[in-house]
Amino acid sequence: GEDVEQSLFLSVREGDSSVINCTYTDSSSTYLYWYKQEPGAGLQLLTYIFSNMDMKQDQRLTVLLNKKDKHLSLRIADTQTGDSAIYFCAESQGQLTFGSGTQLTVLP
Amino acid sequence: EAEVAQSPRYKITEKSQAVAFWCDPISGHATLYWYRQILGQGPELLVQFQDESVVDDSQLPKDRFSAERLKGVDSTLKIQPAELGDSAMYLCASSPRTGNYGYTFGSGTRLTVV
């Protein structure tokens, strides 16, 4: 079956880089996504990566994919207080399967 | 920017009562999803529609939950009777078609069953 796992919490200092990790089990996933959820809100798509790519960069966001180890990471450069939120990775086989989310706290 | 509209934003209901949620996807999006997100967890798929047809409702508790998308546009999710364990955020999402395409989520309906 499909399973996506993430660490629950991450705290960083403002201006530092944040790295959020995710592992998944479905090797046939063709797209992997990162979503951001602020308190009481819906999910906002941050970025995605196609499974034949190793890396994707989009402004402050860098996604790394190790398909052999089924490991996905999201790096946020120069983390700001506005980045405090829950971050979900998700794999897709026509419908999204989400991890439990990582609560990112940015300390001043 | 096009949005997925959901209403109500918040709903409090007593257990054993009926409750309904509404979703209006982005215009032209053929695929519509209902997800349930329990506090502290990731969203879990309840039902997926392609146009007016149900594609996947394997995780929908059919003894109490029902979903419809009669004209292939907006959709309603109903719970009858509501139970305490149904307290959660109910999220609707849409995408242009089934497959690995961008999903846009609505802001959700926060249900509290008392």
PDB file of N, CA and C in Angstrom, chain A residues 26-93:
ATOM      1  N   ASP A  26       5.565   4.198  -2.664  1.00  0.00           N
ATOM      2  CA  ASP A  26       5.066   3.789  -3.973  1.00  0.00           C
ATOM      3  C   ASP A  26       6.057   4.187  -5.059  1.00  0.00           C
ATOM      4  N   SER A  27       6.837   3.237  -5.544  1.00  0.00           N
ATOM      5  CA  SER A  27       7.882   3.541  -6.516  1.00  0.00           C
ATOM      6  C   SER A  27       7.319   3.948  -7.877  1.00  0.00           C
ATOM      7  N   SER A  28       6.034   3.719  -8.083  1.00  0.00           N
ATOM      8  CA  SER A  28       5.448   4.080  -9.378  1.00  0.00           C
ATOM      9  C   SER A  28       4.913   5.504  -9.404  1.00  0.00           C
ATOM     10  N   SER A  29       5.060   6.232  -8.290  1.00  0.00           N
ATOM     11  CA  SER A  29       4.616   7.628  -8.262  1.00  0.00           C
ATOM     12  C   SER A  29       5.338   8.414  -9.332  1.00  0.00           C
ATOM     13  N   THR A  30       4.608   9.144 -10.136  1.00  0.00           N
ATOM     14  CA  THR A  30       5.247   9.901 -11.207  1.00  0.00           C
ATOM     15  C   THR A  30       5.458  11.355 -10.834  1.00  0.00           C
ATOM     16  N   TYR A  31       4.643  11.873  -9.945  1.00  0.00           N
ATOM     17  CA  TYR A  31       4.818  13.231  -9.451  1.00  0.00           C
ATOM     18  C   TYR A  31       4.829  13.209  -7.934  1.00  0.00           C
ATOM     19  N   LEU A  32       5.644  14.087  -7.369  1.00  0.00           N
ATOM     20  CA  LEU A  32       5.669  14.277  -5.924  1.00  0.00           C
ATOM     21  C   LEU A  32       5.518  15.763  -5.649  1.00  0.00           C
ATOM     22  N   TYR A  33       4.742  16.073  -4.624  1.00  0.00           N
ATOM     23  CA  TYR A  33       4.341  17.445  -4.377  1.00  0.00           C
ATOM     24  C   TYR A  33       4.720  17.892  -2.976  1.00  0.00           C
ATOM     25  N   TRP A  34       4.858  19.216  -2.849  1.00  0.00           N
ATOM     26  CA  TRP A  34       4.940  19.849  -1.538  1.00  0.00           C
ATOM     27  C   TRP A  34       3.828  20.877  -1.427  1.00  0.00           C
ATOM     28  N   TYR A  35       3.044  20.748  -0.341  1.00  0.00           N
ATOM     29  CA  TYR A  35       1.976  21.686  -0.051  1.00  0.00           C
ATOM     30  C   TYR A  35       2.262  22.377   1.281  1.00  0.00           C
ATOM     31  N   LYS A  36       1.745  23.601   1.397  1.00  0.00           N
ATOM     32  CA  LYS A  36       1.868  24.388   2.635  1.00  0.00           C
ATOM     33  C   LYS A  36       0.470  24.647   3.174  1.00  0.00           C
ATOM     34  N   GLN A  37       0.302  24.505   4.485  1.00  0.00           N
ATOM     35  CA  GLN A  37      -0.990  24.778   5.105  1.00  0.00           C
ATOM     36  C   GLN A  37      -0.786  25.700   6.300  1.00  0.00           C
ATOM     37  N   GLU A  38      -1.378  26.874   6.226  1.00  0.00           N
ATOM     38  CA  GLU A  38      -1.361  27.797   7.340  1.00  0.00           C
ATOM     39  C   GLU A  38      -2.554  27.507   8.240  1.00  0.00           C
ATOM     40  N   PRO A  39      -2.512  27.955   9.496  1.00  0.00           N
ATOM     41  CA  PRO A  39      -3.579  27.595  10.446  1.00  0.00           C
ATOM     42  C   PRO A  39      -4.977  27.900   9.933  1.00  0.00           C
ATOM     43  N   GLY A  40      -5.836  26.901   9.983  1.00  0.00           N
ATOM     44  CA  GLY A  40      -7.231  27.076   9.598  1.00  0.00           C
ATOM     45  C   GLY A  40      -7.479  27.243   8.125  1.00  0.00           C
ATOM     46  N   ALA A  41      -6.475  27.031   7.312  1.00  0.00           N
ATOM     47  CA  ALA A  41      -6.610  27.270   5.873  1.00  0.00           C
ATOM     48  C   ALA A  41      -6.506  25.974   5.088  1.00  0.00           C
ATOM     49  N   GLY A  42      -6.794  26.067   3.805  1.00  0.00           N
ATOM     50  CA  GLY A  42      -6.629  24.932   2.916  1.00  0.00           C
ATOM     51  C   GLY A  42      -5.165  24.746   2.547  1.00  0.00           C
ATOM     52  N   LEU A  43      -4.928  23.865   1.587  1.00  0.00           N
ATOM     53  CA  LEU A  43      -3.561  23.541   1.193  1.00  0.00           C
ATOM     54  C   LEU A  43      -3.153  24.356  -0.029  1.00  0.00           C
ATOM     55  N   GLN A  44      -1.957  24.894   0.036  1.00  0.00           N
ATOM     56  CA  GLN A  44      -1.419  25.691  -1.059  1.00  0.00           C
ATOM     57  C   GLN A  44      -0.280  24.914  -1.706  1.00  0.00           C
ATOM     58  N   LEU A  45      -0.384  24.694  -3.014  1.00  0.00           N
ATOM     59  CA  LEU A  45       0.681  23.988  -3.718  1.00  0.00           C
ATOM     60  C   LEU A  45       1.919  24.875  -3.784  1.00  0.00           C
ATOM     61  N   LEU A  46       3.040  24.346  -3.269  1.00  0.00           N
ATOM     62  CA  LEU A  46       4.297  25.087  -3.316  1.00  0.00           C
ATOM     63  C   LEU A  46       5.095  24.744  -4.567  1.00  0.00           C
ATOM     64  N   THR A  47       5.285  23.460  -4.771  1.00  0.00           N
ATOM     65  CA  THR A  47       6.086  23.004  -5.889  1.00  0.00           C
ATOM     66  C   THR A  47       5.868  21.523  -6.083  1.00  0.00           C
ATOM     67  N   TYR A  48       6.333  21.016  -7.201  1.00  0.00           N
ATOM     68  CA  TYR A  48       6.239  19.582  -7.469  1.00  0.00           C
ATOM     69  C   TYR A  48       7.447  19.176  -8.293  1.00  0.00           C
ATOM     70  N   ILE A  49       7.697  17.880  -8.326  1.00  0.00           N
ATOM     71  CA  ILE A  49       8.816  17.371  -9.102  1.00  0.00           C
ATOM     72  C   ILE A  49       8.389  16.105  -9.821  1.00  0.00           C
ATOM     73  N   PHE A  50       8.811  15.969 -11.028  1.00  0.00           N
ATOM     74  CA  PHE A  50       8.542  14.776 -11.809  1.00  0.00           C
ATOM     75  C   PHE A  50       9.553  13.713 -11.409  1.00  0.00           C
ATOM     76  N   SER A  51       9.162  12.479 -11.441  1.00  0.00           N
ATOM     77  CA  SER A  51       9.982  11.409 -10.874  1.00  0.00           C
ATOM     78  C   SER A  51      11.273  11.146 -11.640  1.00  0.00           C
ATOM     79  N   ASN A  52      11.392  11.673 -12.854  1.00  0.00           N
ATOM     80  CA  ASN A  52      12.640  11.463 -13.582  1.00  0.00           C
ATOM     81  C   ASN A  52      13.643  12.600 -13.365  1.00  0.00           C
ATOM     82  N   MET A  53      13.296  13.484 -12.434  1.00  0.00           N
ATOM     83  CA  MET A  53      14.185  14.584 -12.095  1.00  0.00           C
ATOM     84  C   MET A  53      14.845  14.317 -10.744  1.00  0.00           C
ATOM     85  N   ASP A  54      16.032  14.861 -10.556  1.00  0.00           N
ATOM     86  CA  ASP A  54      16.708  14.755  -9.267  1.00  0.00           C
ATOM     87  C   ASP A  54      16.524  16.000  -8.419  1.00  0.00           C
ATOM     88  N   MET A  55      16.376  17.131  -9.091  1.00  0.00           N
ATOM     89  CA  MET A  55      16.322  18.387  -8.374  1.00  0.00           C
ATOM     90  C   MET A  55      15.462  19.380  -9.159  1.00  0.00           C
ATOM     91  N   LYS A  56      14.813  20.237  -8.368  1.00  0.00           N
ATOM     92  CA  LYS A  56      14.064  21.332  -8.983  1.00  0.00           C
ATOM     93  C   LYS A  56      14.210  22.534  -8.073  1.00  0.00           C
ATOM     94  N   GLN A  57      14.525  23.686  -8.667  1.00  0.00           N
ATOM     95  CA  GLN A  57      14.677  24.895  -7.883  1.00  0.00           C
ATOM     96  C   GLN A  57      13.672  25.931  -8.342  1.00  0.00           C
ATOM     97  N   ASP A  58      13.046  26.584  -7.361  1.00  0.00           N
ATOM     98  CA  ASP A  58      12.052  27.609  -7.653  1.00  0.00           C
ATOM     99  C   ASP A  58      12.217  28.685  -6.604  1.00  0.00           C
ATOM    100  N   GLN A  59      12.951  29.731  -6.952  1.00  0.00           N
ATOM    101  CA  GLN A  59      13.241  30.850  -6.051  1.00  0.00           C
ATOM    102  C   GLN A  59      13.879  30.327  -4.768  1.00  0.00           C
ATOM    103  N   ARG A  60      13.247  30.481  -3.624  1.00  0.00           N
ATOM    104  CA  ARG A  60      13.874  30.039  -2.367  1.00  0.00           C
ATOM    105  C   ARG A  60      13.696  28.550  -2.104  1.00  0.00           C
ATOM    106  N   LEU A  61      12.946  27.878  -2.944  1.00  0.00           N
ATOM    107  CA  LEU A  61      12.630  26.467  -2.721  1.00  0.00           C
ATOM    108  C   LEU A  61      13.486  25.575  -3.594  1.00  0.00           C
ATOM    109  N   THR A  62      14.048  24.525  -2.985  1.00  0.00           N
ATOM    110  CA  THR A  62      14.779  23.505  -3.732  1.00  0.00           C
ATOM    111  C   THR A  62      14.231  22.150  -3.330  1.00  0.00           C
ATOM    112  N   VAL A  63      13.824  21.379  -4.313  1.00  0.00           N
ATOM    113  CA  VAL A  63      13.331  20.024  -4.074  1.00  0.00           C
ATOM    114  C   VAL A  63      14.388  19.046  -4.556  1.00  0.00           C
ATOM    115  N   LEU A  64      14.717  18.087  -3.696  1.00  0.00           N
ATOM    116  CA  LEU A  64      15.635  17.024  -4.071  1.00  0.00           C
ATOM    117  C   LEU A  64      14.900  15.696  -4.007  1.00  0.00           C
ATOM    118  N   LEU A  65      15.104  14.877  -5.026  1.00  0.00           N
ATOM    119  CA  LEU A  65      14.461  13.575  -5.090  1.00  0.00           C
ATOM    120  C   LEU A  65      15.501  12.492  -5.269  1.00  0.00           C
ATOM    121  N   ASN A  66      15.502  11.538  -4.358  1.00  0.00           N
ATOM    122  CA  ASN A  66      16.330  10.343  -4.463  1.00  0.00           C
ATOM    123  C   ASN A  66      15.365   9.188  -4.698  1.00  0.00           C
ATOM    124  N   LYS A  67      15.195   8.848  -5.949  1.00  0.00           N
ATOM    125  CA  LYS A  67      14.190   7.850  -6.291  1.00  0.00           C
ATOM    126  C   LYS A  67      14.578   6.462  -5.803  1.00  0.00           C
ATOM    127  N   LYS A  68      15.879   6.194  -5.769  1.00  0.00           N
ATOM    128  CA  LYS A  68      16.359   4.880  -5.320  1.00  0.00           C
ATOM    129  C   LYS A  68      15.968   4.652  -3.863  1.00  0.00           C
ATOM    130  N   ASP A  69      16.143   5.699  -3.036  1.00  0.00           N
ATOM    131  CA  ASP A  69      15.821   5.592  -1.617  1.00  0.00           C
ATOM    132  C   ASP A  69      14.395   6.036  -1.316  1.00  0.00           C
ATOM    133  N   LYS A  70      13.670   6.504  -2.322  1.00  0.00           N
ATOM    134  CA  LYS A  70      12.299   7.003  -2.151  1.00  0.00           C
ATOM    135  C   LYS A  70      12.287   8.106  -1.089  1.00  0.00           C
ATOM    136  N   HIS A  71      13.182   9.055  -1.275  1.00  0.00           N
ATOM    137  CA  HIS A  71      13.340  10.138  -0.325  1.00  0.00           C
ATOM    138  C   HIS A  71      13.193  11.464  -1.048  1.00  0.00           C
ATOM    139  N   LEU A  72      12.388  12.319  -0.479  1.00  0.00           N
ATOM    140  CA  LEU A  72      12.105  13.639  -1.040  1.00  0.00           C
ATOM    141  C   LEU A  72      12.415  14.682   0.033  1.00  0.00           C
ATOM    142  N   SER A  73      13.013  15.788  -0.360  1.00  0.00           N
ATOM    143  CA  SER A  73      13.247  16.858   0.612  1.00  0.00           C
ATOM    144  C   SER A  73      12.889  18.202   0.007  1.00  0.00           C
ATOM    145  N   LEU A  74      12.542  19.108   0.906  1.00  0.00           N
ATOM    146  CA  LEU A  74      12.235  20.487   0.528  1.00  0.00           C
ATOM    147  C   LEU A  74      13.152  21.389   1.329  1.00  0.00           C
ATOM    148  N   ARG A  75      13.961  22.176   0.628  1.00  0.00           N
ATOM    149  CA  ARG A  75      14.831  23.135   1.294  1.00  0.00           C
ATOM    150  C   ARG A  75      14.276  24.531   1.048  1.00  0.00           C
ATOM    151  N   ILE A  76      14.131  25.273   2.145  1.00  0.00           N
ATOM    152  CA  ILE A  76      13.691  26.661   2.056  1.00  0.00           C
ATOM    153  C   ILE A  76      14.876  27.525   2.469  1.00  0.00           C
ATOM    154  N   ALA A  77      15.368  28.312   1.532  1.00  0.00           N
ATOM    155  CA  ALA A  77      16.496  29.196   1.831  1.00  0.00           C
ATOM    156  C   ALA A  77      15.997  30.463   2.503  1.00  0.00           C
ATOM    157  N   ASP A  78      16.863  31.031   3.370  1.00  0.00           N
ATOM    158  CA  ASP A  78      16.538  32.308   4.010  1.00  0.00           C
ATOM    159  C   ASP A  78      15.116  32.265   4.609  1.00  0.00           C
ATOM    160  N   THR A  79      14.898  31.333   5.507  1.00  0.00           N
ATOM    161  CA  THR A  79      13.559  31.104   6.053  1.00  0.00           C
ATOM    162  C   THR A  79      13.065  32.338   6.802  1.00  0.00           C
ATOM    163  N   GLN A  80      11.829  32.696   6.544  1.00  0.00           N
ATOM    164  CA  GLN A  80      11.199  33.869   7.151  1.00  0.00           C
ATOM    165  C   GLN A  80      10.063  33.444   8.090  1.00  0.00           C
ATOM    166  N   THR A  81       9.649  34.369   8.958  1.00  0.00           N
ATOM    167  CA  THR A  81       8.566  34.036   9.894  1.00  0.00           C
ATOM    168  C   THR A  81       7.287  33.669   9.149  1.00  0.00           C
ATOM    169  N   GLY A  82       7.094  34.229   7.979  1.00  0.00           N
ATOM    170  CA  GLY A  82       5.921  33.892   7.182  1.00  0.00           C
ATOM    171  C   GLY A  82       5.941  32.482   6.622  1.00  0.00           C
ATOM    172  N   ASP A  83       7.075  31.817   6.752  1.00  0.00           N
ATOM    173  CA  ASP A  83       7.162  30.419   6.299  1.00  0.00           C
ATOM    174  C   ASP A  83       6.660  29.454   7.367  1.00  0.00           C
ATOM    175  N   SER A  84       6.392  29.953   8.567  1.00  0.00           N
ATOM    176  CA  SER A  84       5.870  29.087   9.627  1.00  0.00           C
ATOM    177  C   SER A  84       4.519  28.526   9.189  1.00  0.00           C
ATOM    178  N   ALA A  85       4.431  27.209   9.150  1.00  0.00           N
ATOM    179  CA  ALA A  85       3.225  26.533   8.664  1.00  0.00           C
ATOM    180  C   ALA A  85       3.453  25.027   8.772  1.00  0.00           C
ATOM    181  N   ILE A  86       2.481  24.272   8.314  1.00  0.00           N
ATOM    182  CA  ILE A  86       2.646  22.823   8.191  1.00  0.00           C
ATOM    183  C   ILE A  86       2.908  22.516   6.728  1.00  0.00           C
ATOM    184  N   TYR A  87       3.909  21.696   6.489  1.00  0.00           N
ATOM    185  CA  TYR A  87       4.297  21.338   5.133  1.00  0.00           C
ATOM    186  C   TYR A  87       4.009  19.853   4.906  1.00  0.00           C
ATOM    187  N   PHE A  88       3.285  19.581   3.830  1.00  0.00           N
ATOM    188  CA  PHE A  88       2.924  18.211   3.499  1.00  0.00           C
ATOM    189  C   PHE A  88       3.599  17.789   2.205  1.00  0.00           C
ATOM    190  N   CYS A  89       4.199  16.611   2.213  1.00  0.00           N
ATOM    191  CA  CYS A  89       4.578  16.025   0.942  1.00  0.00           C
ATOM    192  C   CYS A  89       3.466  15.076   0.519  1.00  0.00           C
ATOM    193  N   ALA A  90       3.359  14.866  -0.772  1.00  0.00           N
ATOM    194  CA  ALA A  90       2.304  14.006  -1.294  1.00  0.00           C
ATOM    195  C   ALA A  90       2.801  13.335  -2.559  1.00  0.00           C
ATOM    196  N   GLU A  91       2.372  12.097  -2.744  1.00  0.00           N
ATOM    197  CA  GLU A  91       2.670  11.389  -3.985  1.00  0.00           C
ATOM    198  C   GLU A  91       1.368  11.209  -4.737  1.00  0.00           C
ATOM    199  N   SER A  92       1.481  11.059  -6.027  1.00  0.00           N
ATOM    200  CA  SER A  92       0.288  11.013  -6.854  1.00  0.00           C
ATOM    201  C   SER A  92       0.307   9.842  -7.818  1.00  0.00           C
ATOM    202  N   GLN A  93      -0.786   9.105  -7.781  1.00  0.00           N
ATOM    203  CA  GLN A  93      -1.079   8.094  -8.781  1.00  0.00           C
ATOM    204  C   GLN A  93      -2.498   8.351  -9.260  1.00  0.00           C
TER     205      GLN A  93
END
